[in-house]
CSV table of N, CA and C in Angstrom, one decimal:
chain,number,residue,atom,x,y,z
A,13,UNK,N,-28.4,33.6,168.7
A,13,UNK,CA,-27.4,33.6,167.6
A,13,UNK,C,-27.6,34.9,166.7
A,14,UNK,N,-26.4,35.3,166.6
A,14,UNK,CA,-26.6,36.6,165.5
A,14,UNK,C,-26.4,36.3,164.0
A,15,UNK,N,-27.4,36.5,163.5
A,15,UNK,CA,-27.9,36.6,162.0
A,15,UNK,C,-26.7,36.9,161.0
A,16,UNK,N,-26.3,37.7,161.5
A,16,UNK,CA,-25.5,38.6,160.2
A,16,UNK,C,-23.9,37.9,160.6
A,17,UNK,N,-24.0,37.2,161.5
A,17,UNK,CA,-22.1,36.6,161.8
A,17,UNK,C,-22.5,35.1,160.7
A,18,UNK,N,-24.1,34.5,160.4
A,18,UNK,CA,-23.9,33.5,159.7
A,18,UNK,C,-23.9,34.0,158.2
A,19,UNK,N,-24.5,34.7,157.9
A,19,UNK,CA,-24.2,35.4,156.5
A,19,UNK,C,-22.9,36.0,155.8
A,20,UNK,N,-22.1,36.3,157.2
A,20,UNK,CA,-20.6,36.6,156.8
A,20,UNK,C,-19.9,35.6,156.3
A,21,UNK,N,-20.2,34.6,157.4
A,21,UNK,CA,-19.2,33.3,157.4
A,21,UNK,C,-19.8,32.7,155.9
A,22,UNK,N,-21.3,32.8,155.4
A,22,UNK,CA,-21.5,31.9,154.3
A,22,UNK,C,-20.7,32.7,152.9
A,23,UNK,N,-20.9,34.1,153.2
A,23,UNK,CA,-20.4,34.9,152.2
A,23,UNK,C,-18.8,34.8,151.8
A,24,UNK,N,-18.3,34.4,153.1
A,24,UNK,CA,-16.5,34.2,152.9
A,24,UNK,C,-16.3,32.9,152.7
A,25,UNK,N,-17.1,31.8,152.6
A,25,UNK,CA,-16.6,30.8,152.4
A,25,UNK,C,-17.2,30.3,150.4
A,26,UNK,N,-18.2,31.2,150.3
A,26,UNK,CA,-18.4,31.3,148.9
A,26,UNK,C,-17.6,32.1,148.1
A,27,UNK,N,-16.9,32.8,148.9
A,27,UNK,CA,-15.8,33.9,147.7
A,27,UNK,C,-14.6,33.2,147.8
A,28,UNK,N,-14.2,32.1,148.9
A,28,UNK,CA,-13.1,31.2,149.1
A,28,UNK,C,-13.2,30.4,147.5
A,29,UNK,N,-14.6,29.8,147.6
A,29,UNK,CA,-15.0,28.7,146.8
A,29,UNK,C,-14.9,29.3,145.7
A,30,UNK,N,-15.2,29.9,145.4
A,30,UNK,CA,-15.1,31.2,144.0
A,30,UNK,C,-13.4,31.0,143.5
A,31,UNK,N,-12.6,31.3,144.3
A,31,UNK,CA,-11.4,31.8,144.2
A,31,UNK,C,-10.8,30.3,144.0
A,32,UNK,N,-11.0,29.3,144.3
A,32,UNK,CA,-10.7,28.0,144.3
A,32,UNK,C,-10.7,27.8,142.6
A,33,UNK,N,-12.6,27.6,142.1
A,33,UNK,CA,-12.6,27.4,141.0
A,33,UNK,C,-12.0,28.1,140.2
A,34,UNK,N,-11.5,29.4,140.1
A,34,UNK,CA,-11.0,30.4,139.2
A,34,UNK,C,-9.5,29.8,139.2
A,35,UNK,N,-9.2,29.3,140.4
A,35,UNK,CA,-7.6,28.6,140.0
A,35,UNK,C,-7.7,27.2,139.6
A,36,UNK,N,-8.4,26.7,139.9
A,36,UNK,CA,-8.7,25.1,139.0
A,36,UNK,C,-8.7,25.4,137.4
A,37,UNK,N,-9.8,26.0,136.8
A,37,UNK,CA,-10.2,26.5,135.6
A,37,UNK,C,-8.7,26.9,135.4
A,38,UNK,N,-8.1,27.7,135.9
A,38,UNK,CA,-7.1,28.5,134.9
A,38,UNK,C,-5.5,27.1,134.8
A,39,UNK,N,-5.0,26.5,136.0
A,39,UNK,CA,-4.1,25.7,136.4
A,39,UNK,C,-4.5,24.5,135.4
A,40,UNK,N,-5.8,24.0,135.2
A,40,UNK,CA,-6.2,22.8,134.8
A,40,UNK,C,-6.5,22.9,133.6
A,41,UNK,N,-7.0,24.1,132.6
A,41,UNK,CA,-7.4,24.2,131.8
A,41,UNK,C,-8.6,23.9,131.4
A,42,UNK,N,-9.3,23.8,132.0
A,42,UNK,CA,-10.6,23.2,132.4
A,42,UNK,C,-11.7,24.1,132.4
A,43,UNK,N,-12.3,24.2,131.3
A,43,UNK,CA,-13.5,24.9,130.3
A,43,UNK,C,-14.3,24.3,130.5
A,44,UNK,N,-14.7,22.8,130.7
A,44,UNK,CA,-15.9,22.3,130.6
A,44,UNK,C,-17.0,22.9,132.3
A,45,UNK,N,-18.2,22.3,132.1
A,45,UNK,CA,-18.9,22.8,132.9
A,45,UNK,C,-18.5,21.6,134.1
A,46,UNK,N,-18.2,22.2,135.3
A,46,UNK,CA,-18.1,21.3,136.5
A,46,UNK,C,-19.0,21.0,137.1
A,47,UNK,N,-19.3,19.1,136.9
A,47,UNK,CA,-20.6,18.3,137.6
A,47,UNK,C,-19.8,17.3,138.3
A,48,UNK,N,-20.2,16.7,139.2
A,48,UNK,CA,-19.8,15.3,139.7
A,48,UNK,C,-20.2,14.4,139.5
A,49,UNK,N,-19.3,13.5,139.1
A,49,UNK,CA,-19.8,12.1,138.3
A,49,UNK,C,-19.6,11.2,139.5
A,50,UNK,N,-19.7,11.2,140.5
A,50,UNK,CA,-19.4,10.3,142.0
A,50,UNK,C,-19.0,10.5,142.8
A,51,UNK,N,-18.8,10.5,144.0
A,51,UNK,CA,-18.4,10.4,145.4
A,51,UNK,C,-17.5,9.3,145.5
A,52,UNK,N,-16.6,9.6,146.6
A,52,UNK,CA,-15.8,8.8,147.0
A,52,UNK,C,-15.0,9.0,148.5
A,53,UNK,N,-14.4,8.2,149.3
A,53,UNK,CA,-14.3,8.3,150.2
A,53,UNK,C,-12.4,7.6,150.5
A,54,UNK,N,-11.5,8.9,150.6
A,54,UNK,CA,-10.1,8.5,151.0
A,54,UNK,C,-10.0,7.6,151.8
A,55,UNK,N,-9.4,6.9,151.7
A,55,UNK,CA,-8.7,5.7,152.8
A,55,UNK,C,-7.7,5.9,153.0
A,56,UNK,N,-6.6,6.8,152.3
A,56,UNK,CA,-5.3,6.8,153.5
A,56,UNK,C,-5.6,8.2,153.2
A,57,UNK,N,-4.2,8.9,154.3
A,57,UNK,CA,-3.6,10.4,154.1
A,57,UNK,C,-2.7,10.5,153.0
A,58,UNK,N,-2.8,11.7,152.6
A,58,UNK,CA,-1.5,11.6,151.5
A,58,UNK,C,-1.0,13.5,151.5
A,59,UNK,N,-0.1,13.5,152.0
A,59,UNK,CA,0.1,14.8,151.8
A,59,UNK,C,0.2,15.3,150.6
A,60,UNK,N,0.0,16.2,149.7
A,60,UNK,CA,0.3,16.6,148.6
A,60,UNK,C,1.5,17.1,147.8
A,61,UNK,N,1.9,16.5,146.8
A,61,UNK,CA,3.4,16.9,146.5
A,61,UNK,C,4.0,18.3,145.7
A,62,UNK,N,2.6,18.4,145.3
A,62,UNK,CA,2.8,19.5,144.5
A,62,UNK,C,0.9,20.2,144.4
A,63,UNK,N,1.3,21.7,144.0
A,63,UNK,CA,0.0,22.6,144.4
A,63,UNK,C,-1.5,21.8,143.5
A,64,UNK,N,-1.1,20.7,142.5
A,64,UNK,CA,-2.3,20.7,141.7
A,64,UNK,C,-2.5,18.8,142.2
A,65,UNK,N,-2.4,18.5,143.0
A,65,UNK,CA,-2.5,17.9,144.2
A,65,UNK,C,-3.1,18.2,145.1
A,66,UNK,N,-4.1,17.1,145.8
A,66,UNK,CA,-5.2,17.5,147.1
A,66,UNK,C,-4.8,16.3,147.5
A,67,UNK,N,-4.2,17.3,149.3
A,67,UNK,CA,-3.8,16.5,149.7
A,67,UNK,C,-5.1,16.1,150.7
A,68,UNK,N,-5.1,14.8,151.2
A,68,UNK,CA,-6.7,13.7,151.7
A,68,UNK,C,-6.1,13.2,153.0
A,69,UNK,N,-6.9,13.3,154.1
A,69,UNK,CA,-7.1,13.0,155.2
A,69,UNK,C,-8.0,11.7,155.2
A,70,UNK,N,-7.9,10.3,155.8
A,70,UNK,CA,-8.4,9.2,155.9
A,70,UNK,C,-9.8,9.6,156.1
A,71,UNK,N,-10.6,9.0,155.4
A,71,UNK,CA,-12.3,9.0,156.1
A,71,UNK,C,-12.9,10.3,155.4
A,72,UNK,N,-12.3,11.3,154.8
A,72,UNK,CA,-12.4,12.5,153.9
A,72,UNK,C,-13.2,12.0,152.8
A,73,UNK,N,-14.2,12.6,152.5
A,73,UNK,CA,-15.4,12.3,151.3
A,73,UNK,C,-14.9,13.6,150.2
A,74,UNK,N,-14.8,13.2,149.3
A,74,UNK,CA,-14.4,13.7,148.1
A,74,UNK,C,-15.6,13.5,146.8
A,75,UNK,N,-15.5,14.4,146.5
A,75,UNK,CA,-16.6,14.6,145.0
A,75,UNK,C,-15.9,14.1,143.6
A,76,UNK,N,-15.9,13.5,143.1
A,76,UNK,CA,-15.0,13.2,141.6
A,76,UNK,C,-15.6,14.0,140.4
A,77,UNK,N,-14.9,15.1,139.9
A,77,UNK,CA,-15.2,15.9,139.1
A,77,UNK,C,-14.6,15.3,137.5
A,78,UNK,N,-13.5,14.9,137.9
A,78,UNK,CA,-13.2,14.0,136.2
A,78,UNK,C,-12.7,13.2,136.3
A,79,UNK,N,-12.1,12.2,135.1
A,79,UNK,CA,-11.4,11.0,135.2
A,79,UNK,C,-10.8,11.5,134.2
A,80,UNK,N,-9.1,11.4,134.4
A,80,UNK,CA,-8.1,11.5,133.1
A,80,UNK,C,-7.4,10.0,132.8
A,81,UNK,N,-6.4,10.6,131.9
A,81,UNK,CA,-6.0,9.8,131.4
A,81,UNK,C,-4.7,9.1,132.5
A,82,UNK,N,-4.6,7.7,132.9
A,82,UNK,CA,-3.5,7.5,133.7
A,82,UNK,C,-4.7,7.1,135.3
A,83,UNK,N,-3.4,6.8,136.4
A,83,UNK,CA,-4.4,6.1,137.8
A,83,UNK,C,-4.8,7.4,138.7
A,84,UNK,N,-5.0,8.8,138.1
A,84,UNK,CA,-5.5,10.1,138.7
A,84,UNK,C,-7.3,10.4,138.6
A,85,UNK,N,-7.8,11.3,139.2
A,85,UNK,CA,-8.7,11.7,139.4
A,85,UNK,C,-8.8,12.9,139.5
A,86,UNK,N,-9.5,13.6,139.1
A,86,UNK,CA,-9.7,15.4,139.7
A,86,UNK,C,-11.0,15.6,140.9
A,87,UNK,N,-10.5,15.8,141.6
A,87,UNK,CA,-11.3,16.0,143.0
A,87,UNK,C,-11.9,16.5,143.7
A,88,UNK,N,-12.7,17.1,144.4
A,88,UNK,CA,-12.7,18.7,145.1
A,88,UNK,C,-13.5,17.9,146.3
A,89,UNK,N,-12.8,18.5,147.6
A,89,UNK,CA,-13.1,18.3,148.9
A,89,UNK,C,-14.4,19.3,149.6
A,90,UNK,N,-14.6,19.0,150.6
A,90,UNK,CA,-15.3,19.7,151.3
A,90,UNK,C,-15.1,21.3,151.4
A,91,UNK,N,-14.3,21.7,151.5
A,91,UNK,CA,-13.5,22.8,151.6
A,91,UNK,C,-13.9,23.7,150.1
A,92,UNK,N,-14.1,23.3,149.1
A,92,UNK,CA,-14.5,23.4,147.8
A,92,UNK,C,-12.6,23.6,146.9
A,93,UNK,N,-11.6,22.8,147.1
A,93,UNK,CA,-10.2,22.5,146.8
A,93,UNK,C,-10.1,22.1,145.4
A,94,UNK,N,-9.2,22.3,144.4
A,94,UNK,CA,-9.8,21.0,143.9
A,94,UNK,C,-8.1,20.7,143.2
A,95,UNK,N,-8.4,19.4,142.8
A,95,UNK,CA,-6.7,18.9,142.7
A,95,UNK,C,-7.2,17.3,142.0
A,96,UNK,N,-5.4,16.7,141.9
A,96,UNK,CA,-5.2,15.3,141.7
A,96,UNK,C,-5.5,14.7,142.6
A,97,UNK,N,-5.8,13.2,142.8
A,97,UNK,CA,-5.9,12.0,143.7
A,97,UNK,C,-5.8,10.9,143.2
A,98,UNK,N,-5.1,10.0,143.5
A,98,UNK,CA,-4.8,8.9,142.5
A,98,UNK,C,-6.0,7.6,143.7
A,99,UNK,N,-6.4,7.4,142.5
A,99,UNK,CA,-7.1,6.4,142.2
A,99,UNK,C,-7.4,5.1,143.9
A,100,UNK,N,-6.3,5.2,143.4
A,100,UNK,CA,-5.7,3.8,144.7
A,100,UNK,C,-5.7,4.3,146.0
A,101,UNK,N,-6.2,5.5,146.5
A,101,UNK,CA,-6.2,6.0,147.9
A,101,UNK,C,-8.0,6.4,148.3
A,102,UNK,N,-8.5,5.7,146.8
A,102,UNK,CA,-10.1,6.4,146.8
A,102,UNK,C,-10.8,5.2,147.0
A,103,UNK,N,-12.0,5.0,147.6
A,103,UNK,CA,-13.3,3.8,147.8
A,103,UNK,C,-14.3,4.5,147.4
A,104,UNK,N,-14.9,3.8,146.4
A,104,UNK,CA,-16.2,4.1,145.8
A,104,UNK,C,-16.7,3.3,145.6
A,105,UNK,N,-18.0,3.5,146.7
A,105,UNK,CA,-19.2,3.0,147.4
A,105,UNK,C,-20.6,3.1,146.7
């Protein structure tokens, strides 16, 4: 294996992740420090309806970054994404 193809790949997928949070923060208004308060695991698919929406794939492990007001969640996937999820499509185990 070549060395320097896994440090590329880790390096592009940290400036991805970078570029994620900088649009969460600005879209969500969202100043505070981001920790996860739980895990959780989608049960259905939901395509997303709009950009501040993550859309979830069945069986998809999701991180819960906040709890608002109403049956939503703020979420961020594997991918480091981050968006709405309502409530009722999430298992927390």
């Amino acid at each position: 294996r070549n060395i320097f193809k896994v440090k590329k790949r880790n390096a592009e997928q940290s400036k991805r992740m970078e570029k994620e949070e900088k649009f969460f923060r600005e879209t969500f208004m969202y100043d505070k420090e981001i920790n996860v308060i739980s895990t959780a695991i989608a049960e259905h698919s939901v395509p997303s309806m709009r950009r501040v929406d993550l859309p979830i794939t069945a069986g998809e492990q999701l991180e819960v970054i906040d709890a608002t007001e109403g049956a939503a969640v703020i979420c961020r996937n594997s991918e480091g994404r981050y968006g709405y999820v309502l409530v009722e499509h999430l298992n927390f185990r």
